[in-house]
Amino acid sequence: MWLIAQNYKSGELSLLEVPVPACRPGGVLVRTAFSVISSGTEMMKISESKLSLFGKARARPDQMRKVIESVRQQGLLSTYHKVMSRLDSYTPLGYSLSGTVVEVGGATEHLAVGQRVACAGNQYALHAEYNWVPTNMCVPIPAGVDPEQAAFTTVASVALQGMRQSEVRLGETACVVGLGLLGQILVRLLRGAGVFVVGVDVVEDRCNMAEAAGAGACAVSGTDGFERVRRKIADLTGGQGVDCTFITAGGSDSAPVLLAAELSRDRARVIDIGKCRLDLPWNDCYEKELDFRFSRSYGPGRYDPLYEEAGIDYPVGYVRWTERRNMECILALLAEGRLNLKPLITDVFPFKSAVQVYARMNTGALSGPGVLFRYGDQAPIKRVTANPLARPMRSGNLRLGVIGAGSYASSMLLPHLAADPRVDLVAVATNSALSAANAMRKFRFSRASTDGRELITATDIDAVLIATRHGSHAQLACEALRSGKAVFVEKPLAITKASLAEIIRTVQETGNDRLTVGFNRRFSPLLVAMKAEWGPRTAAHVIQYRVNAGLLEKGSWYANPDEGSRFVGEGGHFIDTASWWLGTDPSQVSVVATSPSREGLIVTLAYADGSIASISYVAHGNPRVPKERIEIFGDGKAASFDNFSRYELWRSRRTIVRRSRIADKGQRHQLAAFIEAVKSGGPMAIPFSSLVATTTATLAVEESIAANAPIPVQLAGNEQISISPCSLSSANEA
């Protein structure tokens, strides 16, 4: 299928051929009929992409703060790779469309194949021939509503939510500052609700269009015609000023805010729907006691992953108007003829001309508020796309398939694999068509797919790397092992004891133990050097491992219980590192946790030889503190290891200090060890029994918290893990 996307680093717009998205549970696959260009939101995004790196940083100070914190915790090089990976990627455009359901995922009840729908979401309702859309962001189109008008449903819902936030009442007077697409729809909604309206814009044609829709007077601010707007406000309000002002304009100055303060009556309401600079005039705001309010997109539920992705609705008795119910309201108004958006449609272009259309809008050659893309008859659904720029395959190389290509995989794993001459990157699969296309372009995979099972069963793939969300790791690993593949799965290996037991059973039944987990810290060159300089261990050790994990971002999928707890997701790193240093696996886990937030854990691991490892995992510390510090005591020696950049070792009368300019956590070296083991048929760098022990200990953390007692680490129900002989061929023999 075809999709329009923008490279945020260069600003380049491209029409890309990408695989059709997978139809996942909780949503539907929609064939697009019409999609709306939001000239304000999308053109602002395009303009921002053309800025220099410094300009981008100034435009997004919130993201710049995150970068600075990442440098402090993760190191400069790691942060640089992550930032460059995100910048040099295609990002989608669009968020409002109409189309037809062609596939229905599981747990989707109110939608059916063949149904016409209006869809929302800047991750879902894209300018693309097909889109997978979650149920709460997809609404049936009533009979009689034409698909061109229905395509505006999401944009109109933004205007409707702003109107709801204003609590505007019948007979009041409102001023709309900014008469682009959003402002034009808002004028129509306000007039339909019996509100008197005036408007202001910088383009006279927009003012005329708003007056034709029922606004009493509209004009360009600062012109002679604007006096007519002032007189109209005086006539409508008895000289008091407007009851409510809506700011739907964008820009880098505060003129809309100053105008809103000037035109408002005492204790009026000002609603910010657009995105302009908000330098509030203190005297006017104070003396009038103005009530400033913000409107968040299409309504309650927006930016809530449980609502938008998991499909959990808010009870109507508590939240009357959610984003989906706002969309339903817009469609009902269209069906009854009480809202007419047809006059706003100024241009309709075939989707294949999208790049040229954006270029014309950028130069001002297209200035109408309502520009639509029309989609013709799409080709049959195809979930695999070949790459004409793929690297040639090399005989004897490890043929690799990658499932999942998110931020971590794209910045910390795939660059190393792409640079390794022993590896052929055959295929990449992700849920998102664009992320698959990004990975295929940047790392020159031979093909991209939105069907991970296609990689697992493919005969031209020797090994699979799994870097999906945590809840899917165990199942995908089992399927790949049963297909005879070698498997590199990112941590965690499993998030439940049942799924871990299934992995053990799979290895025992198939004899395929060609499995490793992304416990990369034991491969860190600086940590390996410190262990070598320490020398053989002759007595019990005490290890103190402090992890300044930091608070999760709001809405992070790490907090989703379906993906396991946060410590289950990350804690295996630290348990594995301690066990590797000691050369043995833990026998008991006990935990003390801050209650009830669990923002702090102290995990104590006991080992059979008397060694102890204590992991302090804290989320509420200062983010400027580097993330990880390890202190080790034993054999008459002591060492401190600071965030993979420095260590200090005290032995006898000597103090040894080593530094590294790069905070290398060992990803490249672990991948190299995996490749060598698979190609040669030799043993994996981390024994399977150790992977199981670390995962068992990680899962025991939650058990210990619940029981408030130590938990023994028992492997496979106290039974020895036995593996049948494996007859897998090495990659060199494939």
XYZ file of C-alpha atoms in Angstrom:
734
model
C 0.000 0.000 0.000
C 1.000 3.675 -0.252
C 1.477 6.100 2.632
C 2.687 9.721 2.814
C 5.425 10.327 5.391
C 7.953 12.949 6.377
C 11.571 12.608 7.407
C 11.793 14.789 10.502
C 15.546 15.255 10.152
C 15.576 16.488 6.538
C 11.963 17.629 6.141
C 11.632 15.443 3.031
C 8.109 14.275 2.144
C 7.779 10.925 0.389
C 5.063 8.644 -0.860
C 6.209 5.258 0.430
C 5.184 1.741 -0.466
C 4.771 -0.115 2.833
C 3.125 -3.357 3.970
C -0.543 -3.234 4.975
C -0.868 -3.087 8.795
C -1.694 -6.271 10.660
C -5.278 -6.477 11.924
C -4.697 -6.838 15.657
C -7.259 -7.629 18.360
C -9.147 -4.613 19.651
C -9.415 -2.845 16.309
C -10.276 -3.022 12.631
C -8.462 -2.664 9.330
C -9.952 0.198 7.327
C -9.623 0.902 3.609
C -9.469 4.684 3.319
C -11.932 6.570 1.117
C -11.089 10.201 2.009
C -8.651 11.815 4.455
C -8.467 15.464 5.510
C -5.325 17.592 5.548
C -5.254 19.610 8.748
C -3.487 22.662 7.353
C -2.646 24.054 10.791
C -1.335 20.961 12.572
C 0.322 19.273 9.609
C 1.902 22.353 8.047
C 3.303 23.354 11.451
C 4.876 19.902 11.716
C 6.332 20.185 8.221
C 7.707 23.660 8.899
C 9.277 22.493 12.164
C 11.038 19.628 10.367
C 12.870 22.093 8.124
C 14.544 23.783 11.102
C 18.171 23.131 12.053
C 18.901 20.792 14.962
C 19.215 23.858 17.187
C 15.917 25.191 15.839
C 14.208 21.864 16.507
C 15.536 21.913 20.063
C 14.176 25.442 20.595
C 10.823 24.412 19.136
C 10.554 21.397 21.477
C 12.073 22.366 24.854
C 10.190 19.488 26.513
C 12.055 16.977 24.352
C 15.346 18.795 24.897
C 14.987 18.370 28.651
C 14.562 14.624 28.142
C 17.703 14.524 26.010
C 19.727 16.291 28.705
C 18.482 13.867 31.374
C 19.282 10.909 29.100
C 22.870 12.144 28.638
C 23.310 12.296 32.404
C 21.929 8.804 32.940
C 22.758 6.871 29.758
C 25.831 8.679 28.477
C 26.409 10.935 25.490
C 26.953 8.287 22.797
C 23.930 6.180 23.720
C 21.726 9.273 23.805
C 23.138 10.523 20.505
C 22.304 7.243 18.764
C 18.749 7.283 20.128
C 18.140 10.904 19.115
C 19.598 10.465 15.631
C 17.599 7.284 15.119
C 14.379 9.101 15.961
C 15.207 12.141 13.879
C 16.281 10.177 10.821
C 12.980 8.327 10.554
C 9.836 8.801 8.576
C 6.880 10.006 10.630
C 3.278 9.779 9.429
C 0.860 12.586 8.640
C -2.896 12.776 9.024
C -5.438 12.041 11.759
C -8.968 12.298 10.284
C -10.491 10.044 7.625
C -13.457 8.044 6.391
C -13.358 4.541 4.931
C -14.675 0.989 4.986
C -13.884 -1.873 7.373
C -12.193 -4.752 5.528
C -10.997 -6.871 8.486
C -12.116 -7.130 12.105
C -9.719 -8.059 14.895
C -10.641 -10.074 17.957
C -12.548 -8.486 20.874
C -14.255 -6.078 18.459
C -18.033 -6.238 18.705
C -19.634 -3.054 17.391
C -17.974 -3.025 13.955
C -18.317 -5.368 10.985
C -16.701 -5.938 7.589
C -18.216 -3.653 4.971
C -19.263 -0.979 7.459
C -18.481 2.648 6.633
C -16.558 4.358 9.429
C -14.943 7.636 10.457
C -11.552 7.249 12.150
C -9.312 9.345 14.398
C -5.760 9.408 15.682
C -2.374 10.693 14.556
C -1.018 7.147 14.932
C -3.962 5.395 13.329
C -6.015 7.542 10.921
C -3.113 8.344 8.636
C -2.899 9.474 5.037
C -2.549 5.876 3.848
C -4.527 3.438 1.757
C -5.128 1.148 4.746
C -5.079 1.809 8.491
C -5.493 -0.325 11.591
C -7.679 1.641 14.011
C -8.604 0.783 17.649
C -12.315 0.442 18.364
C -12.628 3.581 20.507
C -11.268 5.686 17.650
C -13.508 4.274 14.940
C -17.200 5.232 14.611
C -19.862 3.944 12.171
C -21.073 6.499 9.598
C -24.883 6.832 9.565
C -26.784 6.237 6.350
C -27.065 9.322 4.196
C -23.815 10.962 5.331
C -21.445 11.302 2.408
C -17.895 10.059 3.032
C -16.320 13.409 2.103
C -18.017 15.198 5.002
C -17.521 12.197 7.314
C -13.763 12.498 6.749
C -13.880 15.759 8.778
C -15.283 13.998 11.864
C -12.072 14.068 13.914
C -11.254 17.710 13.164
C -14.859 18.654 13.930
C -14.615 16.765 17.234
C -11.679 18.976 18.226
C -13.901 22.025 17.685
C -16.784 20.377 19.534
C -14.627 19.539 22.559
C -13.434 23.161 22.703
C -17.048 24.284 22.648
C -17.892 21.899 25.498
C -14.965 23.213 27.546
C -16.289 26.749 27.164
C -19.694 25.890 28.669
C -21.111 28.465 26.251
C -24.881 28.971 26.588
C -27.793 29.799 24.319
C -27.853 33.528 23.557
C -24.267 34.265 24.590
C -21.732 35.915 22.312
C -18.481 34.263 21.239
C -15.454 35.417 19.295
C -13.421 32.957 17.236
C -9.820 34.093 16.733
C -8.451 32.107 13.805
C -10.813 31.127 10.986
C -8.932 28.235 9.423
C -10.545 24.811 9.146
C -11.008 24.403 12.899
C -12.370 27.932 13.318
C -14.797 27.515 10.403
C -16.249 24.342 11.906
C -16.489 25.994 15.316
C -18.452 28.921 13.840
C -20.988 26.449 12.451
C -21.293 24.535 15.731
C -21.758 27.728 17.742
C -24.410 29.092 15.397
C -26.206 25.745 15.522
C -26.287 26.042 19.328
C -27.838 29.509 19.252
C -24.669 31.454 20.048
C -23.957 34.821 18.423
C -20.530 34.749 16.755
C -17.909 37.202 15.546
C -14.562 36.220 14.091
C -11.026 37.429 13.443
C -8.399 36.144 11.029
C -5.450 37.350 8.976
C -7.047 36.286 5.665
C -10.074 38.195 4.383
C -11.470 35.264 2.370
C -11.727 33.222 5.560
C -13.627 36.048 7.203
C -16.084 36.110 4.305
C -16.545 32.326 4.525
C -17.334 32.547 8.244
C -19.880 35.309 7.666
C -21.531 33.171 4.988
C -21.862 30.440 7.634
C -23.709 32.763 10.017
C -21.083 34.789 11.869
C -22.376 38.302 12.566
C -19.158 40.086 11.634
C -15.637 38.969 10.789
C -12.566 40.961 9.799
C -8.795 41.081 9.751
C -7.446 42.496 13.006
C -5.830 45.922 12.685
C -7.737 46.916 9.531
C -10.530 49.408 9.062
C -12.974 46.509 8.766
C -12.168 45.424 12.293
C -14.121 48.404 13.661
C -17.224 46.679 12.303
C -16.413 43.695 14.516
C -16.060 45.973 17.552
C -19.391 47.629 16.810
C -21.065 44.255 16.377
C -19.708 43.087 19.748
C -20.975 46.302 21.352
C -24.416 45.847 19.787
C -24.682 42.193 20.826
C -23.401 42.653 24.389
C -24.475 46.181 25.306
C -20.826 47.226 25.296
C -19.826 44.594 27.874
C -17.622 42.407 25.630
C -17.899 38.805 24.500
C -18.784 36.010 26.903
C -16.295 33.573 25.435
C -13.293 33.762 23.111
C -11.936 30.730 21.262
C -8.290 30.860 20.163
C -7.949 28.506 17.203
C -4.969 30.302 15.690
C -1.348 29.196 15.633
C 1.876 31.142 15.446
C 4.793 32.380 17.479
C 3.380 35.673 18.800
C 0.828 36.534 21.465
C -1.466 38.680 19.309
C -4.442 36.253 19.600
C -4.182 36.262 23.401
C -3.925 40.049 23.585
C -6.980 40.364 21.350
C -8.943 37.851 23.433
C -8.206 39.812 26.605
C -9.205 43.067 24.920
C -12.547 41.851 23.542
C -13.662 39.827 26.580
C -16.148 41.004 29.170
C -15.535 40.885 32.914
C -15.013 37.248 34.018
C -15.291 35.937 30.485
C -13.928 32.582 29.394
C -10.986 32.148 27.003
C -10.520 28.706 25.437
C -7.205 27.767 23.825
C -7.702 25.166 21.084
C -4.896 26.175 18.727
C -1.202 26.557 19.433
C 0.048 30.107 19.759
C 2.314 31.871 22.217
C 0.576 32.526 25.522
C 2.185 35.620 27.039
C -0.817 36.730 29.059
C -1.405 40.476 29.554
C -1.470 40.460 33.349
C -3.382 43.698 33.924
C -6.252 42.842 31.574
C -6.480 39.275 32.798
C -6.336 40.295 36.453
C -8.735 43.215 36.262
C -11.291 41.221 34.283
C -10.563 38.018 36.225
C -10.542 36.082 32.966
C -11.026 32.333 33.063
C -8.452 30.659 30.774
C -9.188 27.083 29.792
C -7.501 24.542 27.543
C -9.177 22.007 25.319
C -7.400 18.680 24.877
C -7.905 17.457 21.341
C -11.046 15.421 20.572
C -12.173 14.869 24.163
C -11.719 12.706 27.277
C -9.810 9.545 26.464
C -7.268 11.332 24.276
C -3.689 10.287 25.148
C -4.969 7.595 27.545
C -3.580 4.257 26.288
C -6.145 2.274 28.256
C -8.920 4.117 26.405
C -7.350 4.433 22.970
C -5.360 1.200 22.684
C -6.992 -1.194 25.150
C -10.537 -0.072 24.279
C -11.621 0.536 27.886
C -14.433 3.108 27.720
C -15.338 5.617 30.422
C -18.815 5.033 31.947
C -21.292 7.486 30.437
C -22.612 8.346 33.880
C -19.204 9.739 34.831
C -17.865 11.006 31.504
C -20.704 11.992 29.213
C -18.613 13.087 26.240
C -15.550 11.008 25.390
C -13.646 11.382 22.145
C -15.641 8.576 20.544
C -18.968 10.022 21.724
C -17.919 13.424 20.381
C -17.267 11.781 17.006
C -20.670 10.089 17.135
C -22.257 13.458 17.903
C -20.639 15.101 14.863
C -21.869 12.300 12.607
C -25.378 12.556 14.077
C -25.441 16.304 13.341
C -24.316 15.601 9.771
C -26.983 12.906 9.373
C -29.749 15.265 10.510
C -28.513 18.101 8.317
C -27.887 20.343 11.329
C -24.201 20.586 10.396
C -23.076 21.077 6.821
C -19.356 20.862 6.077
C -19.690 20.662 2.309
C -18.897 24.375 1.774
C -15.551 23.864 3.507
C -14.337 21.397 0.881
C -12.243 23.557 -1.419
C -10.082 20.906 -3.117
C -10.095 17.122 -3.567
C -6.932 15.496 -4.946
C -5.999 11.907 -5.755
C -3.808 10.517 -2.988
C -0.971 9.670 -5.381
C -0.396 13.438 -5.834
C 0.098 13.987 -2.071
C 3.708 15.218 -2.274
C 2.793 17.873 -4.850
C -0.268 18.930 -2.829
C 1.812 19.561 0.304
C 4.340 21.508 -1.748
C 1.585 23.772 -3.068
C 0.172 24.288 0.421
C 3.632 25.159 1.717
C 4.031 27.906 -0.900
C 0.521 29.272 -0.327
C -0.750 28.190 -3.759
C -3.448 26.168 -1.947
C -5.020 28.199 0.831
C -8.522 26.781 1.151
C -9.502 25.382 4.566
C -10.753 21.989 3.411
C -8.348 19.910 1.316
C -9.082 16.194 0.917
C -7.226 13.226 -0.467
C -9.348 10.821 -2.488
C -8.301 7.154 -2.584
C -9.050 4.997 -5.591
C -9.368 1.236 -5.801
C -6.573 -0.136 -3.654
C -4.600 -3.214 -4.560
C -5.225 -6.472 -2.641
C -3.972 -6.565 0.941
C -0.249 -7.320 0.966
C 1.649 -7.534 4.243
C 5.133 -8.018 2.820
C 7.074 -5.400 0.843
C 10.374 -6.017 -0.946
C 13.250 -3.541 -0.710
C 14.832 -2.648 -4.070
C 17.849 -1.214 -2.192
C 18.502 -4.326 -0.096
C 22.062 -5.459 0.454
C 23.034 -8.533 -1.552
C 22.940 -11.838 0.340
C 26.314 -13.400 1.102
C 26.921 -17.141 1.159
C 27.564 -18.582 4.612
C 26.179 -15.593 6.487
C 23.677 -15.787 9.320
C 20.283 -14.995 7.800
C 18.389 -12.942 10.364
C 14.780 -11.898 10.788
C 13.805 -9.177 13.279
C 10.388 -8.918 14.942
C 9.933 -5.466 16.485
C 11.917 -2.389 15.519
C 11.091 0.233 18.122
C 13.335 2.905 19.576
C 15.622 0.546 21.511
C 16.089 -1.981 18.725
C 16.626 0.727 16.108
C 19.236 2.598 18.135
C 21.017 -0.096 20.172
C 20.719 -3.387 18.246
C 20.084 -2.959 14.537
C 23.049 -0.605 13.867
C 25.437 -3.284 15.202
C 23.788 -6.038 13.180
C 23.801 -3.944 10.008
C 27.539 -3.319 10.440
C 28.411 -6.992 11.013
C 29.662 -8.582 7.742
C 28.624 -12.044 8.989
C 24.912 -11.140 9.014
C 22.323 -10.810 6.254
C 19.298 -8.789 7.381
C 16.576 -10.692 5.562
C 13.291 -9.413 6.986
C 11.838 -7.082 9.607
C 8.290 -7.255 10.977
C 6.429 -4.710 13.087
C 2.768 -3.959 13.831
C 3.156 -0.518 12.273
C 3.646 -0.374 8.516
C 5.749 2.777 8.782
C 8.117 1.473 11.465
C 8.725 -1.613 9.307
C 9.431 0.638 6.318
C 11.762 2.814 8.421
C 13.795 -0.194 9.526
C 13.891 -1.606 5.988
C 15.159 1.717 4.624
C 17.754 2.474 7.320
C 19.205 -1.018 7.708
C 18.578 -2.330 4.179
C 16.521 -5.387 5.068
C 15.501 -7.391 2.010
C 11.835 -7.144 2.937
C 9.461 -5.647 5.495
C 6.325 -7.209 6.918
C 3.545 -6.599 9.416
C 3.214 -10.347 10.050
C 5.807 -11.666 12.502
C 4.733 -15.275 11.888
C 5.896 -14.923 8.281
C 9.462 -14.554 9.599
C 9.125 -17.437 12.040
C 8.085 -19.896 9.316
C 10.317 -18.486 6.545
C 12.787 -20.994 5.085
C 15.333 -18.291 4.196
C 15.828 -17.211 7.839
C 18.172 -18.982 10.282
C 17.671 -16.868 13.405
C 15.065 -14.505 14.796
C 15.595 -11.460 17.013
C 12.523 -10.598 19.085
C 12.294 -6.995 20.290
C 8.551 -6.574 20.755
C 6.672 -5.533 23.893
C 7.294 -7.771 26.882
C 4.010 -9.665 26.957
C 4.652 -11.270 23.556
C 8.247 -12.446 24.137
C 7.577 -15.939 25.459
C 5.010 -16.952 22.850
C 7.076 -15.683 19.920
C 10.216 -17.328 21.305
C 8.422 -20.678 21.619
C 7.066 -20.462 18.069
C 10.500 -19.594 16.687
C 12.204 -22.407 18.615
C 9.623 -24.915 17.363
C 10.297 -23.709 13.818
C 13.954 -24.636 14.261
C 15.242 -21.074 14.512
C 17.928 -19.738 16.809
C 16.400 -16.995 18.964
C 17.685 -13.769 20.474
C 14.869 -12.357 22.613
C 15.131 -9.033 24.394
C 14.551 -9.105 28.137
C 12.414 -10.281 29.791
C 12.250 -13.859 28.579
C 8.822 -14.290 30.198
C 6.501 -12.252 32.405
C 4.698 -15.174 34.116
C 5.738 -18.524 35.565
C 3.364 -20.259 33.149
C 4.984 -18.709 30.085
C 8.454 -19.525 31.435
C 7.357 -23.131 31.953
C 6.169 -23.224 28.318
C 9.618 -22.075 27.151
C 11.298 -24.816 29.215
C 8.863 -27.381 27.822
C 9.516 -26.185 24.260
C 13.282 -26.528 24.665
C 12.931 -29.976 26.228
C 10.566 -31.268 23.535
C 12.423 -29.834 20.534
C 15.990 -30.098 21.767
C 16.470 -26.580 20.413
C 18.305 -24.610 23.084
C 19.707 -22.038 20.653
C 18.241 -19.254 22.757
C 19.656 -16.180 24.426
C 18.174 -13.167 26.209
C 19.352 -9.560 25.924
C 21.161 -9.515 29.266
C 23.891 -7.380 27.754
C 25.556 -5.861 30.810
C 27.758 -8.912 31.436
C 29.260 -8.184 27.987
C 30.217 -4.566 28.792
C 33.954 -4.238 27.955
C 34.648 -2.100 31.020
C 32.845 -4.488 33.377
C 34.586 -7.487 31.801
C 37.922 -5.712 32.288
C 37.150 -5.020 35.946
C 36.300 -8.683 36.565
C 39.512 -9.793 34.884
C 41.561 -7.350 36.953
C 39.812 -8.528 40.143
C 40.937 -12.111 39.498
C 39.442 -15.443 40.614
C 36.829 -15.358 43.349
C 37.867 -17.338 46.445
C 35.197 -16.392 49.004
C 31.661 -15.104 49.375
C 31.045 -11.604 47.967
C 28.675 -8.803 48.850
C 27.326 -6.806 45.898
C 25.376 -3.569 46.135
C 23.717 -2.561 42.856
C 21.939 0.815 42.785
C 19.612 1.601 39.880
C 18.253 5.150 39.576
C 15.471 4.105 37.197
C 13.538 7.397 37.199
C 9.815 7.939 36.849
C 7.982 6.526 33.858
C 6.471 8.927 31.372
C 2.721 9.246 31.668
C 1.034 6.653 29.487
C 4.147 4.490 29.130
C 3.331 0.925 28.094
C 5.827 -0.209 30.740
C 3.078 0.537 33.297
C 0.568 -1.726 31.526
C 0.026 -4.788 33.757
C -0.418 -6.928 30.626
C 3.300 -6.331 29.959
C 4.387 -7.394 33.454
C 5.594 -5.131 36.258
C 8.335 -2.591 35.643
C 10.888 -4.644 37.554
C 9.928 -7.821 35.690
C 10.598 -5.871 32.492
C 14.036 -4.561 33.475
C 15.218 -6.298 36.632
C 16.670 -9.321 34.870
C 19.551 -7.121 33.716
C 20.745 -6.534 37.261
C 20.131 -10.055 38.563
C 22.014 -11.512 35.601
C 24.949 -9.140 36.140
C 25.268 -10.116 39.805
C 25.006 -13.845 39.014
C 27.577 -13.550 36.212
C 30.038 -11.850 38.555
C 29.569 -14.569 41.185
C 29.510 -17.417 38.650
C 26.427 -18.975 40.180
C 22.658 -18.539 40.270
C 20.617 -17.189 43.213
C 18.910 -19.578 45.613
C 16.551 -17.145 47.358
C 14.914 -13.760 46.748
C 13.522 -11.389 49.363
C 12.147 -7.897 48.749
C 11.222 -4.789 50.668
C 9.121 -2.283 48.702
C 7.849 1.213 49.319
C 4.112 0.962 49.755
C 1.794 1.353 47.969
C 3.570 3.049 45.041
C 6.468 0.564 44.742
C 8.639 3.404 43.485
C 11.456 1.899 45.514
C 12.479 -1.759 45.798
C 15.344 -3.381 47.664
C 15.818 -6.853 46.241
C 18.144 -9.161 48.153
C 19.523 -12.225 46.384
C 21.067 -15.010 48.454
C 23.489 -17.497 46.882
C 24.370 -21.004 48.036
C 28.000 -20.086 48.792
C 26.955 -17.307 51.188
C 27.252 -14.420 48.717
C 24.632 -11.662 48.815
C 23.569 -9.215 46.124
C 21.370 -6.261 47.018
C 19.633 -4.360 44.211
C 18.191 -0.950 45.108
C 15.743 -0.084 42.336
C 14.392 3.442 42.785
C 12.093 5.552 40.623
C 11.791 8.738 42.670
C 15.425 9.849 42.816
C 16.932 12.879 41.139
C 17.182 12.305 37.361
C 20.585 14.009 37.223
C 22.157 11.089 39.072
C 23.671 8.498 36.680
C 21.493 5.434 36.348
C 23.653 2.550 37.634
C 26.365 2.047 40.246
C 27.775 -1.282 41.435
C 29.880 -1.821 44.561
C 31.555 -5.185 45.217
C 33.301 -6.421 48.380
C 35.167 -9.695 48.968
C 38.513 -11.489 48.834
C 40.085 -8.548 50.675
C 39.199 -6.321 47.693
C 36.599 -3.709 46.846
C 35.426 -2.122 43.600
C 32.998 0.537 42.477
C 31.631 0.630 38.938
C 29.971 3.861 37.796
C 27.452 3.730 34.960
C 29.697 1.887 32.483
C 32.076 4.814 32.217
C 34.499 4.373 35.150
C 35.576 1.869 37.775
C 37.873 1.962 40.797
C 39.380 -1.217 42.199
C 41.138 -1.481 45.568
C 43.404 -4.528 45.994
C 46.307 -4.944 48.436
C 47.957 -1.542 48.521
C 47.023 -0.615 44.963
C 44.134 1.461 43.677
C 43.327 0.942 40.018
C 41.172 3.418 38.105
C 39.937 2.816 34.583
C 37.730 5.058 32.448
C 35.871 4.722 29.170
C 34.803 7.598 26.971
C 31.849 5.504 25.820
C 29.232 4.144 28.224
C 29.187 0.744 26.505
C 26.590 -1.595 28.025
C 27.680 -4.526 25.899
C 24.984 -4.799 23.227
C 27.437 -5.106 20.318
C 29.530 -7.727 22.074
C 26.516 -9.817 23.069
C 25.165 -9.765 19.513
C 28.595 -10.784 18.208
C 28.696 -13.706 20.663
C 25.209 -14.809 19.576
C 26.160 -14.675 15.900
C 29.341 -16.663 16.485
C 27.531 -19.334 18.514
C 24.804 -19.799 15.902
C 27.213 -19.856 12.960
C 29.673 -22.261 14.604
C 27.150 -24.451 16.398
C 29.056 -23.850 19.634
C 27.483 -23.199 23.059
C 25.492 -20.037 23.653
C 27.303 -17.379 25.707
C 24.689 -17.566 28.499
C 23.646 -21.131 29.442
C 19.937 -21.880 29.149
C 19.811 -22.864 32.834
C 21.127 -19.402 33.764
C 18.467 -17.701 31.625
C 15.800 -19.703 33.425
C 17.297 -19.011 36.872
C 17.502 -15.255 36.251
C 13.932 -15.130 34.944
C 12.678 -17.238 37.855
C 14.403 -14.912 40.325
C 12.958 -11.849 38.568
C 9.426 -13.257 38.789
C 10.028 -14.174 42.446
C 10.364 -10.450 43.243
C 6.605 -9.931 42.817
C 5.914 -13.123 44.820
C 8.093 -11.905 47.670
C 6.333 -8.533 47.765
C 2.913 -10.212 47.839
C 3.913 -12.769 50.490
C 6.136 -10.403 52.481
C 8.558 -13.299 52.805
C 11.653 -14.758 51.107
C 10.982 -16.896 48.029
C 13.250 -19.816 47.056
C 14.420 -19.862 43.438
C 13.243 -23.244 42.161
C 13.887 -24.178 38.546
C 11.131 -26.027 36.706
C 9.483 -27.277 39.879
C 12.753 -28.372 41.512
C 13.520 -30.661 38.573
C 16.773 -30.587 36.651
C 16.361 -29.028 33.183
C 17.191 -31.738 30.647
C 17.492 -31.130 26.928
C 17.346 -33.732 24.170
C 20.132 -33.709 21.573
C 19.581 -30.979 18.999
C 20.022 -31.687 15.293
C 19.936 -28.088 14.082
C 22.257 -27.163 11.236
C 24.538 -24.200 11.676
C 24.102 -21.152 9.481
C 27.194 -22.138 7.501
C 25.493 -25.400 6.536
C 22.160 -23.785 5.655
